Amino acid sequence: MDKKYDNRAWFMVLPVVLLVAFSALVPLMTVVNYSVQDTFGNNVFFWAGTDWFEDVLLSDRFHDALWRQFLFSGIILAIEVPLGIAVALAMPRKGWLVPVCLVTMALPLLIPWNVVGTIWQVFARPDIGLLGYFLNNVLGMSFNYTLNPLHAWITVIVMDVWHWTSLVVLLCYAGLQSIPDAYYQAARIDGASKWAIFRHIQLPKLHRVLLIAVLLRFMDSFMIYTEPFVVTGGGPGSATTFLSIDLVKMAIGQFDLGRAAAFSIVYFLIILLVSWAFYTVMTGKTKDSQ
Amino acid sequence: MTLAWMAWTWPTAIFFLCIVAALVAMTAWEVARPQTERVGVLRIATTRGDRLFISLLGSAWIHLAWLGTTDLALWGASILSVIYALCVFRWV
């Protein structure tokens, strides 16, 4: 049956539209206005046309930060999603252990970003941090995230995995809990292996929560600022300077509002494009399978 | 209340007015001729609103690509974007 849309329902979202207009649209418009002008402060602006955009698009600084950002998001998605599914599968489905596991899993999510950054900043320090001290003095490595770019990357990635894998776990766990027992009974009657159950029952049923998990983790990691800023400050050199860290340096550190505005618009368009592509591809597949 | 802090310029104001006009026009079109989703060359179900979004996002990227790769006047990118948008509304 063909359903007709009743678009009058859209009036119900009017309060949200007003709120978003105030908190997001007006600032976004201002950023667009900044991006075509130059200023030396005092609210005096000079027309600059599309110069800032050309400047940003052709700058090595932007390309490097963008490449680091994609690498970071790619790595953490590749780790957190499979790990999250694995942990969710290993969690108990009944009994007193369920709340214990759930609360333990939720703990990292409750810690504010800057505190997570501080925890890892101290934890990984080679002189006084438990992890850094252990690696250096017990395992005999020369681990130092303030000097070695690779070590800085490992620290930032492990920190993000520590902080956010729980989100994927909790989403997947909720997805697994919602699978009716009848599916498993049918699988048992057919003598299906554990892998077959996972491949043909659990994974397809997790499709929707995984869509949300991947989208959330992609967007969050693509906008990440506080944690790496607290741990490495974008260093050593600019090894862990991701897009938002670079953007803040440009906008607030150098007060280069025009260039920073052009930078943010390009940044925004990348997020919009990738999120749209993710969403379209993943919801498109669900439609086919129904 | 003054809007001086928003640093308005005429070109950006016209740009946003065009977006608003597009949304109003789409609403009027919708009221006049209600639609159903359809599946086009991208093999995804789209409404007119989706097609407008794809057109606008694509146009933004066409302009950026133009700025990043050529020294020609930006009008070229705008003309290309209009052609692109027409194609999106016809075939996607």
JSON list of C-alpha atoms in Angstrom, two decimals, chain A residues 37-239:
[
{"chain": "A", "resi": 37, "resn": "GLN", "atom": "CA", "xyz": [36.23, 38.30, 4.78]},
{"chain": "A", "resi": 38, "resn": "ASP", "atom": "CA", "xyz": [39.37, 39.25, 6.65]},
{"chain": "A", "resi": 39, "resn": "THR", "atom": "CA", "xyz": [39.58, 41.05, 9.98]},
{"chain": "A", "resi": 40, "resn": "PHE", "atom": "CA", "xyz": [42.13, 42.49, 12.34]},
{"chain": "A", "resi": 41, "resn": "GLY", "atom": "CA", "xyz": [39.66, 42.53, 15.20]},
{"chain": "A", "resi": 42, "resn": "ASN", "atom": "CA", "xyz": [37.38, 45.28, 16.49]},
{"chain": "A", "resi": 43, "resn": "ASN", "atom": "CA", "xyz": [34.56, 43.92, 14.33]},
{"chain": "A", "resi": 44, "resn": "VAL", "atom": "CA", "xyz": [35.96, 45.56, 11.18]},
{"chain": "A", "resi": 45, "resn": "PHE", "atom": "CA", "xyz": [35.86, 43.27, 8.16]},
{"chain": "A", "resi": 46, "resn": "PHE", "atom": "CA", "xyz": [37.34, 43.43, 4.65]},
{"chain": "A", "resi": 47, "resn": "TRP", "atom": "CA", "xyz": [36.01, 41.53, 1.65]},
{"chain": "A", "resi": 48, "resn": "ALA", "atom": "CA", "xyz": [38.30, 38.64, 0.68]},
{"chain": "A", "resi": 49, "resn": "GLY", "atom": "CA", "xyz": [36.10, 36.64, -1.70]},
{"chain": "A", "resi": 50, "resn": "THR", "atom": "CA", "xyz": [37.08, 33.00, -2.08]},
{"chain": "A", "resi": 51, "resn": "ASP", "atom": "CA", "xyz": [40.77, 33.57, -1.25]},
{"chain": "A", "resi": 52, "resn": "TRP", "atom": "CA", "xyz": [40.60, 31.77, 2.08]},
{"chain": "A", "resi": 53, "resn": "PHE", "atom": "CA", "xyz": [39.05, 28.71, 0.50]},
{"chain": "A", "resi": 54, "resn": "GLU", "atom": "CA", "xyz": [41.78, 28.50, -2.15]},
{"chain": "A", "resi": 55, "resn": "ASP", "atom": "CA", "xyz": [44.33, 29.05, 0.58]},
{"chain": "A", "resi": 56, "resn": "VAL", "atom": "CA", "xyz": [42.96, 26.22, 2.74]},
{"chain": "A", "resi": 57, "resn": "LEU", "atom": "CA", "xyz": [42.40, 23.79, -0.14]},
{"chain": "A", "resi": 58, "resn": "LEU", "atom": "CA", "xyz": [45.96, 24.20, -1.38]},
{"chain": "A", "resi": 59, "resn": "SER", "atom": "CA", "xyz": [47.73, 24.27, 1.99]},
{"chain": "A", "resi": 60, "resn": "ASP", "atom": "CA", "xyz": [49.91, 21.36, 3.07]},
{"chain": "A", "resi": 61, "resn": "ARG", "atom": "CA", "xyz": [48.96, 22.04, 6.68]},
{"chain": "A", "resi": 62, "resn": "PHE", "atom": "CA", "xyz": [45.32, 21.26, 5.92]},
{"chain": "A", "resi": 63, "resn": "HIS", "atom": "CA", "xyz": [46.13, 18.20, 3.81]},
{"chain": "A", "resi": 64, "resn": "ASP", "atom": "CA", "xyz": [48.35, 16.78, 6.55]},
{"chain": "A", "resi": 65, "resn": "ALA", "atom": "CA", "xyz": [45.76, 17.34, 9.29]},
{"chain": "A", "resi": 66, "resn": "LEU", "atom": "CA", "xyz": [43.03, 15.86, 7.08]},
{"chain": "A", "resi": 67, "resn": "TRP", "atom": "CA", "xyz": [45.09, 12.78, 6.30]},
{"chain": "A", "resi": 68, "resn": "ARG", "atom": "CA", "xyz": [45.91, 12.27, 9.99]},
{"chain": "A", "resi": 69, "resn": "GLN", "atom": "CA", "xyz": [42.23, 12.68, 10.83]},
{"chain": "A", "resi": 70, "resn": "PHE", "atom": "CA", "xyz": [41.08, 10.02, 8.36]},
{"chain": "A", "resi": 71, "resn": "LEU", "atom": "CA", "xyz": [43.84, 7.68, 9.51]},
{"chain": "A", "resi": 72, "resn": "PHE", "atom": "CA", "xyz": [42.80, 8.17, 13.14]},
{"chain": "A", "resi": 73, "resn": "SER", "atom": "CA", "xyz": [39.09, 7.62, 12.47]},
{"chain": "A", "resi": 74, "resn": "GLY", "atom": "CA", "xyz": [39.84, 4.61, 10.28]},
{"chain": "A", "resi": 75, "resn": "ILE", "atom": "CA", "xyz": [42.06, 2.98, 12.89]},
{"chain": "A", "resi": 76, "resn": "ILE", "atom": "CA", "xyz": [39.71, 3.50, 15.81]},
{"chain": "A", "resi": 77, "resn": "LEU", "atom": "CA", "xyz": [36.69, 2.26, 13.81]},
{"chain": "A", "resi": 78, "resn": "ALA", "atom": "CA", "xyz": [38.65, -0.81, 12.71]},
{"chain": "A", "resi": 79, "resn": "ILE", "atom": "CA", "xyz": [39.50, -1.56, 16.35]},
{"chain": "A", "resi": 80, "resn": "GLU", "atom": "CA", "xyz": [36.42, -0.46, 18.26]},
{"chain": "A", "resi": 81, "resn": "VAL", "atom": "CA", "xyz": [33.68, -2.00, 16.12]},
{"chain": "A", "resi": 82, "resn": "PRO", "atom": "CA", "xyz": [35.00, -5.61, 16.00]},
{"chain": "A", "resi": 83, "resn": "LEU", "atom": "CA", "xyz": [36.19, -5.38, 19.61]},
{"chain": "A", "resi": 84, "resn": "GLY", "atom": "CA", "xyz": [32.83, -4.01, 20.72]},
{"chain": "A", "resi": 85, "resn": "ILE", "atom": "CA", "xyz": [30.97, -6.84, 18.97]},
{"chain": "A", "resi": 86, "resn": "ALA", "atom": "CA", "xyz": [33.32, -9.42, 20.49]},
{"chain": "A", "resi": 87, "resn": "VAL", "atom": "CA", "xyz": [32.92, -8.06, 24.01]},
{"chain": "A", "resi": 88, "resn": "ALA", "atom": "CA", "xyz": [29.14, -7.85, 23.62]},
{"chain": "A", "resi": 89, "resn": "LEU", "atom": "CA", "xyz": [29.05, -11.50, 22.47]},
{"chain": "A", "resi": 90, "resn": "ALA", "atom": "CA", "xyz": [31.17, -12.56, 25.45]},
{"chain": "A", "resi": 91, "resn": "MET", "atom": "CA", "xyz": [28.97, -10.78, 28.00]},
{"chain": "A", "resi": 92, "resn": "PRO", "atom": "CA", "xyz": [26.54, -12.91, 30.03]},
{"chain": "A", "resi": 93, "resn": "ARG", "atom": "CA", "xyz": [22.89, -12.76, 28.96]},
{"chain": "A", "resi": 94, "resn": "LYS", "atom": "CA", "xyz": [21.33, -13.71, 32.31]},
{"chain": "A", "resi": 95, "resn": "GLY", "atom": "CA", "xyz": [22.13, -13.58, 36.03]},
{"chain": "A", "resi": 96, "resn": "TRP", "atom": "CA", "xyz": [23.74, -11.23, 38.52]},
{"chain": "A", "resi": 97, "resn": "LEU", "atom": "CA", "xyz": [26.77, -10.65, 36.29]},
{"chain": "A", "resi": 98, "resn": "VAL", "atom": "CA", "xyz": [24.68, -8.69, 33.79]},
{"chain": "A", "resi": 99, "resn": "PRO", "atom": "CA", "xyz": [24.34, -5.47, 35.83]},
{"chain": "A", "resi": 100, "resn": "VAL", "atom": "CA", "xyz": [27.96, -5.76, 36.99]},
{"chain": "A", "resi": 101, "resn": "CYS", "atom": "CA", "xyz": [29.16, -5.94, 33.37]},
{"chain": "A", "resi": 102, "resn": "LEU", "atom": "CA", "xyz": [26.86, -3.17, 32.22]},
{"chain": "A", "resi": 103, "resn": "VAL", "atom": "CA", "xyz": [27.93, -0.74, 34.93]},
{"chain": "A", "resi": 104, "resn": "THR", "atom": "CA", "xyz": [31.60, -1.54, 34.44]},
{"chain": "A", "resi": 105, "resn": "MET", "atom": "CA", "xyz": [31.19, -0.99, 30.72]},
{"chain": "A", "resi": 106, "resn": "ALA", "atom": "CA", "xyz": [29.39, 2.31, 31.26]},
{"chain": "A", "resi": 107, "resn": "LEU", "atom": "CA", "xyz": [32.06, 3.74, 33.56]},
{"chain": "A", "resi": 108, "resn": "PRO", "atom": "CA", "xyz": [34.48, 5.08, 30.91]},
{"chain": "A", "resi": 109, "resn": "LEU", "atom": "CA", "xyz": [31.57, 6.75, 29.12]},
{"chain": "A", "resi": 110, "resn": "LEU", "atom": "CA", "xyz": [30.73, 8.76, 32.24]},
{"chain": "A", "resi": 111, "resn": "ILE", "atom": "CA", "xyz": [34.16, 10.36, 32.49]},
{"chain": "A", "resi": 112, "resn": "PRO", "atom": "CA", "xyz": [34.50, 13.82, 30.92]},
{"chain": "A", "resi": 113, "resn": "TRP", "atom": "CA", "xyz": [36.85, 14.12, 27.94]},
{"chain": "A", "resi": 114, "resn": "ASN", "atom": "CA", "xyz": [39.40, 16.33, 29.64]},
{"chain": "A", "resi": 115, "resn": "VAL", "atom": "CA", "xyz": [39.58, 13.97, 32.63]},
{"chain": "A", "resi": 116, "resn": "VAL", "atom": "CA", "xyz": [40.16, 11.01, 30.30]},
{"chain": "A", "resi": 117, "resn": "GLY", "atom": "CA", "xyz": [42.93, 13.05, 28.69]},
{"chain": "A", "resi": 118, "resn": "THR", "atom": "CA", "xyz": [44.48, 13.84, 32.06]},
{"chain": "A", "resi": 119, "resn": "ILE", "atom": "CA", "xyz": [44.25, 10.21, 33.21]},
{"chain": "A", "resi": 120, "resn": "TRP", "atom": "CA", "xyz": [46.11, 9.01, 30.14]},
{"chain": "A", "resi": 121, "resn": "GLN", "atom": "CA", "xyz": [48.52, 11.91, 30.16]},
{"chain": "A", "resi": 122, "resn": "VAL", "atom": "CA", "xyz": [49.69, 10.81, 33.60]},
{"chain": "A", "resi": 123, "resn": "PHE", "atom": "CA", "xyz": [49.19, 7.04, 33.07]},
{"chain": "A", "resi": 124, "resn": "ALA", "atom": "CA", "xyz": [51.48, 6.97, 30.03]},
{"chain": "A", "resi": 125, "resn": "ARG", "atom": "CA", "xyz": [54.21, 9.26, 31.34]},
{"chain": "A", "resi": 126, "resn": "PRO", "atom": "CA", "xyz": [57.56, 7.45, 31.33]},
{"chain": "A", "resi": 127, "resn": "ASP", "atom": "CA", "xyz": [58.73, 8.92, 34.65]},
{"chain": "A", "resi": 128, "resn": "ILE", "atom": "CA", "xyz": [55.73, 8.64, 37.00]},
{"chain": "A", "resi": 129, "resn": "GLY", "atom": "CA", "xyz": [52.90, 7.01, 34.99]},
{"chain": "A", "resi": 130, "resn": "LEU", "atom": "CA", "xyz": [52.09, 3.40, 35.75]},
{"chain": "A", "resi": 131, "resn": "LEU", "atom": "CA", "xyz": [51.95, 2.33, 32.08]},
{"chain": "A", "resi": 132, "resn": "GLY", "atom": "CA", "xyz": [54.93, 4.41, 30.96]},
{"chain": "A", "resi": 133, "resn": "TYR", "atom": "CA", "xyz": [57.06, 3.32, 33.93]},
{"chain": "A", "resi": 134, "resn": "PHE", "atom": "CA", "xyz": [56.12, -0.34, 33.40]},
{"chain": "A", "resi": 135, "resn": "LEU", "atom": "CA", "xyz": [56.98, -0.27, 29.69]},
{"chain": "A", "resi": 136, "resn": "ASN", "atom": "CA", "xyz": [60.28, 1.47, 30.25]},
{"chain": "A", "resi": 137, "resn": "ASN", "atom": "CA", "xyz": [61.60, -0.12, 33.43]},
{"chain": "A", "resi": 138, "resn": "VAL", "atom": "CA", "xyz": [60.01, -3.57, 33.51]},
{"chain": "A", "resi": 139, "resn": "LEU", "atom": "CA", "xyz": [59.75, -4.41, 29.81]},
{"chain": "A", "resi": 140, "resn": "GLY", "atom": "CA", "xyz": [62.86, -2.39, 28.95]},
{"chain": "A", "resi": 141, "resn": "MET", "atom": "CA", "xyz": [61.28, -0.45, 26.06]},
{"chain": "A", "resi": 142, "resn": "SER", "atom": "CA", "xyz": [62.03, 3.20, 25.47]},
{"chain": "A", "resi": 143, "resn": "PHE", "atom": "CA", "xyz": [58.44, 4.42, 25.42]},
{"chain": "A", "resi": 144, "resn": "ASN", "atom": "CA", "xyz": [57.98, 8.18, 25.38]},
{"chain": "A", "resi": 145, "resn": "TYR", "atom": "CA", "xyz": [54.88, 9.69, 23.85]},
{"chain": "A", "resi": 146, "resn": "THR", "atom": "CA", "xyz": [56.19, 13.24, 24.08]},
{"chain": "A", "resi": 147, "resn": "LEU", "atom": "CA", "xyz": [59.17, 12.48, 21.84]},
{"chain": "A", "resi": 148, "resn": "ASN", "atom": "CA", "xyz": [58.16, 9.65, 19.54]},
{"chain": "A", "resi": 149, "resn": "PRO", "atom": "CA", "xyz": [55.29, 10.28, 17.07]},
{"chain": "A", "resi": 150, "resn": "LEU", "atom": "CA", "xyz": [54.45, 6.56, 16.87]},
{"chain": "A", "resi": 151, "resn": "HIS", "atom": "CA", "xyz": [54.20, 6.30, 20.65]},
{"chain": "A", "resi": 152, "resn": "ALA", "atom": "CA", "xyz": [52.02, 9.42, 20.72]},
{"chain": "A", "resi": 153, "resn": "TRP", "atom": "CA", "xyz": [49.71, 7.84, 18.14]},
{"chain": "A", "resi": 154, "resn": "ILE", "atom": "CA", "xyz": [49.54, 4.55, 20.04]},
{"chain": "A", "resi": 155, "resn": "THR", "atom": "CA", "xyz": [48.72, 6.40, 23.27]},
{"chain": "A", "resi": 156, "resn": "VAL", "atom": "CA", "xyz": [45.97, 8.47, 21.68]},
{"chain": "A", "resi": 157, "resn": "ILE", "atom": "CA", "xyz": [44.43, 5.47, 19.91]},
{"chain": "A", "resi": 158, "resn": "VAL", "atom": "CA", "xyz": [44.53, 3.20, 22.97]},
{"chain": "A", "resi": 159, "resn": "MET", "atom": "CA", "xyz": [42.98, 6.03, 24.98]},
{"chain": "A", "resi": 160, "resn": "ASP", "atom": "CA", "xyz": [40.14, 6.40, 22.50]},
{"chain": "A", "resi": 161, "resn": "VAL", "atom": "CA", "xyz": [39.57, 2.64, 22.41]},
{"chain": "A", "resi": 162, "resn": "TRP", "atom": "CA", "xyz": [39.51, 2.61, 26.21]},
{"chain": "A", "resi": 163, "resn": "HIS", "atom": "CA", "xyz": [37.05, 5.48, 26.32]},
{"chain": "A", "resi": 164, "resn": "TRP", "atom": "CA", "xyz": [34.63, 4.60, 23.54]},
{"chain": "A", "resi": 165, "resn": "THR", "atom": "CA", "xyz": [34.60, 0.84, 22.87]},
{"chain": "A", "resi": 166, "resn": "SER", "atom": "CA", "xyz": [32.01, 0.61, 25.68]},
{"chain": "A", "resi": 167, "resn": "LEU", "atom": "CA", "xyz": [29.57, 2.58, 23.59]},
{"chain": "A", "resi": 168, "resn": "VAL", "atom": "CA", "xyz": [29.78, 0.01, 20.79]},
{"chain": "A", "resi": 169, "resn": "VAL", "atom": "CA", "xyz": [29.55, -2.79, 23.37]},
{"chain": "A", "resi": 170, "resn": "LEU", "atom": "CA", "xyz": [26.41, -1.39, 25.00]},
{"chain": "A", "resi": 171, "resn": "LEU", "atom": "CA", "xyz": [24.71, -0.78, 21.66]},
{"chain": "A", "resi": 172, "resn": "CYS", "atom": "CA", "xyz": [25.58, -4.27, 20.40]},
{"chain": "A", "resi": 173, "resn": "TYR", "atom": "CA", "xyz": [24.53, -5.85, 23.70]},
{"chain": "A", "resi": 174, "resn": "ALA", "atom": "CA", "xyz": [21.13, -4.16, 23.45]},
{"chain": "A", "resi": 175, "resn": "GLY", "atom": "CA", "xyz": [20.89, -5.41, 19.86]},
{"chain": "A", "resi": 176, "resn": "LEU", "atom": "CA", "xyz": [21.78, -8.97, 20.87]},
{"chain": "A", "resi": 177, "resn": "GLN", "atom": "CA", "xyz": [19.28, -8.97, 23.74]},
{"chain": "A", "resi": 178, "resn": "SER", "atom": "CA", "xyz": [16.48, -8.08, 21.34]},
{"chain": "A", "resi": 179, "resn": "ILE", "atom": "CA", "xyz": [16.96, -11.22, 19.20]},
{"chain": "A", "resi": 180, "resn": "PRO", "atom": "CA", "xyz": [14.11, -13.62, 20.02]},
{"chain": "A", "resi": 181, "resn": "ASP", "atom": "CA", "xyz": [15.09, -17.05, 21.36]},
{"chain": "A", "resi": 182, "resn": "ALA", "atom": "CA", "xyz": [13.22, -18.73, 18.50]},
{"chain": "A", "resi": 183, "resn": "TYR", "atom": "CA", "xyz": [16.07, -17.86, 16.11]},
{"chain": "A", "resi": 184, "resn": "TYR", "atom": "CA", "xyz": [18.60, -19.65, 18.31]},
{"chain": "A", "resi": 185, "resn": "GLN", "atom": "CA", "xyz": [16.30, -22.65, 18.73]},
{"chain": "A", "resi": 186, "resn": "ALA", "atom": "CA", "xyz": [15.90, -22.91, 14.97]},
{"chain": "A", "resi": 187, "resn": "ALA", "atom": "CA", "xyz": [19.67, -22.68, 14.59]},
{"chain": "A", "resi": 188, "resn": "ARG", "atom": "CA", "xyz": [20.18, -25.45, 17.17]},
{"chain": "A", "resi": 189, "resn": "ILE", "atom": "CA", "xyz": [17.72, -27.73, 15.36]},
{"chain": "A", "resi": 190, "resn": "ASP", "atom": "CA", "xyz": [19.64, -27.16, 12.12]},
{"chain": "A", "resi": 191, "resn": "GLY", "atom": "CA", "xyz": [22.88, -27.91, 13.96]},
{"chain": "A", "resi": 192, "resn": "ALA", "atom": "CA", "xyz": [24.36, -24.52, 13.07]},
{"chain": "A", "resi": 193, "resn": "SER", "atom": "CA", "xyz": [27.89, -23.76, 14.22]},
{"chain": "A", "resi": 194, "resn": "LYS", "atom": "CA", "xyz": [28.68, -20.76, 16.44]},
{"chain": "A", "resi": 195, "resn": "TRP", "atom": "CA", "xyz": [30.14, -18.97, 13.45]},
{"chain": "A", "resi": 196, "resn": "ALA", "atom": "CA", "xyz": [27.03, -19.66, 11.36]},
{"chain": "A", "resi": 197, "resn": "ILE", "atom": "CA", "xyz": [24.82, -18.31, 14.15]},
{"chain": "A", "resi": 198, "resn": "PHE", "atom": "CA", "xyz": [26.94, -15.20, 14.32]},
{"chain": "A", "resi": 199, "resn": "ARG", "atom": "CA", "xyz": [27.13, -14.74, 10.56]},
{"chain": "A", "resi": 200, "resn": "HIS", "atom": "CA", "xyz": [23.48, -15.42, 9.70]},
{"chain": "A", "resi": 201, "resn": "ILE", "atom": "CA", "xyz": [21.52, -14.45, 12.83]},
{"chain": "A", "resi": 202, "resn": "GLN", "atom": "CA", "xyz": [23.42, -12.14, 15.12]},
{"chain": "A", "resi": 203, "resn": "LEU", "atom": "CA", "xyz": [25.27, -9.96, 12.63]},
{"chain": "A", "resi": 204, "resn": "PRO", "atom": "CA", "xyz": [22.22, -9.23, 10.41]},
{"chain": "A", "resi": 205, "resn": "LYS", "atom": "CA", "xyz": [20.16, -8.46, 13.52]},
{"chain": "A", "resi": 206, "resn": "LEU", "atom": "CA", "xyz": [22.89, -6.11, 14.75]},
{"chain": "A", "resi": 207, "resn": "HIS", "atom": "CA", "xyz": [22.82, -4.20, 11.48]},
{"chain": "A", "resi": 208, "resn": "ARG", "atom": "CA", "xyz": [20.82, -1.25, 12.76]},
{"chain": "A", "resi": 209, "resn": "VAL", "atom": "CA", "xyz": [22.68, -0.73, 16.02]},
{"chain": "A", "resi": 210, "resn": "LEU", "atom": "CA", "xyz": [25.99, -1.08, 14.17]},
{"chain": "A", "resi": 211, "resn": "LEU", "atom": "CA", "xyz": [24.85, 1.65, 11.80]},
{"chain": "A", "resi": 212, "resn": "ILE", "atom": "CA", "xyz": [24.31, 3.97, 14.76]},
{"chain": "A", "resi": 213, "resn": "ALA", "atom": "CA", "xyz": [27.57, 2.85, 16.41]},
{"chain": "A", "resi": 214, "resn": "VAL", "atom": "CA", "xyz": [29.68, 3.41, 13.29]},
{"chain": "A", "resi": 215, "resn": "LEU", "atom": "CA", "xyz": [28.06, 6.78, 12.59]},
{"chain": "A", "resi": 216, "resn": "LEU", "atom": "CA", "xyz": [28.48, 8.00, 16.17]},
{"chain": "A", "resi": 217, "resn": "ARG", "atom": "CA", "xyz": [32.04, 6.77, 16.45]},
{"chain": "A", "resi": 218, "resn": "PHE", "atom": "CA", "xyz": [32.97, 8.19, 13.07]},
{"chain": "A", "resi": 219, "resn": "MET", "atom": "CA", "xyz": [31.54, 11.63, 13.79]},
{"chain": "A", "resi": 220, "resn": "ASP", "atom": "CA", "xyz": [32.91, 11.76, 17.32]},
{"chain": "A", "resi": 221, "resn": "SER", "atom": "CA", "xyz": [36.39, 10.63, 16.31]},
{"chain": "A", "resi": 222, "resn": "PHE", "atom": "CA", "xyz": [36.39, 12.94, 13.33]},
{"chain": "A", "resi": 223, "resn": "MET", "atom": "CA", "xyz": [35.68, 15.90, 15.62]},
{"chain": "A", "resi": 224, "resn": "ILE", "atom": "CA", "xyz": [37.96, 14.74, 18.44]},
{"chain": "A", "resi": 225, "resn": "TYR", "atom": "CA", "xyz": [39.68, 17.60, 20.22]},
{"chain": "A", "resi": 226, "resn": "THR", "atom": "CA", "xyz": [39.97, 17.49, 24.00]},
{"chain": "A", "resi": 227, "resn": "GLU", "atom": "CA", "xyz": [41.60, 14.12, 24.64]},
{"chain": "A", "resi": 228, "resn": "PRO", "atom": "CA", "xyz": [44.56, 14.34, 22.24]},
{"chain": "A", "resi": 229, "resn": "PHE", "atom": "CA", "xyz": [44.91, 18.03, 23.08]},
{"chain": "A", "resi": 230, "resn": "VAL", "atom": "CA", "xyz": [45.31, 17.25, 26.77]},
{"chain": "A", "resi": 231, "resn": "VAL", "atom": "CA", "xyz": [47.62, 14.25, 26.20]},
{"chain": "A", "resi": 232, "resn": "THR", "atom": "CA", "xyz": [49.92, 15.41, 23.42]},
{"chain": "A", "resi": 233, "resn": "GLY", "atom": "CA", "xyz": [48.85, 18.99, 22.65]},
{"chain": "A", "resi": 234, "resn": "GLY", "atom": "CA", "xyz": [48.99, 17.95, 18.98]},
{"chain": "A", "resi": 235, "resn": "GLY", "atom": "CA", "xyz": [52.64, 16.95, 19.20]},
{"chain": "A", "resi": 236, "resn": "PRO", "atom": "CA", "xyz": [55.34, 15.86, 19.02]},
{"chain": "A", "resi": 237, "resn": "GLY", "atom": "CA", "xyz": [55.76, 18.48, 16.28]},
{"chain": "A", "resi": 238, "resn": "SER", "atom": "CA", "xyz": [52.35, 18.22, 14.66]},
{"chain": "A", "resi": 239, "resn": "ALA", "atom": "CA", "xyz": [52.19, 14.41, 14.63]}
]
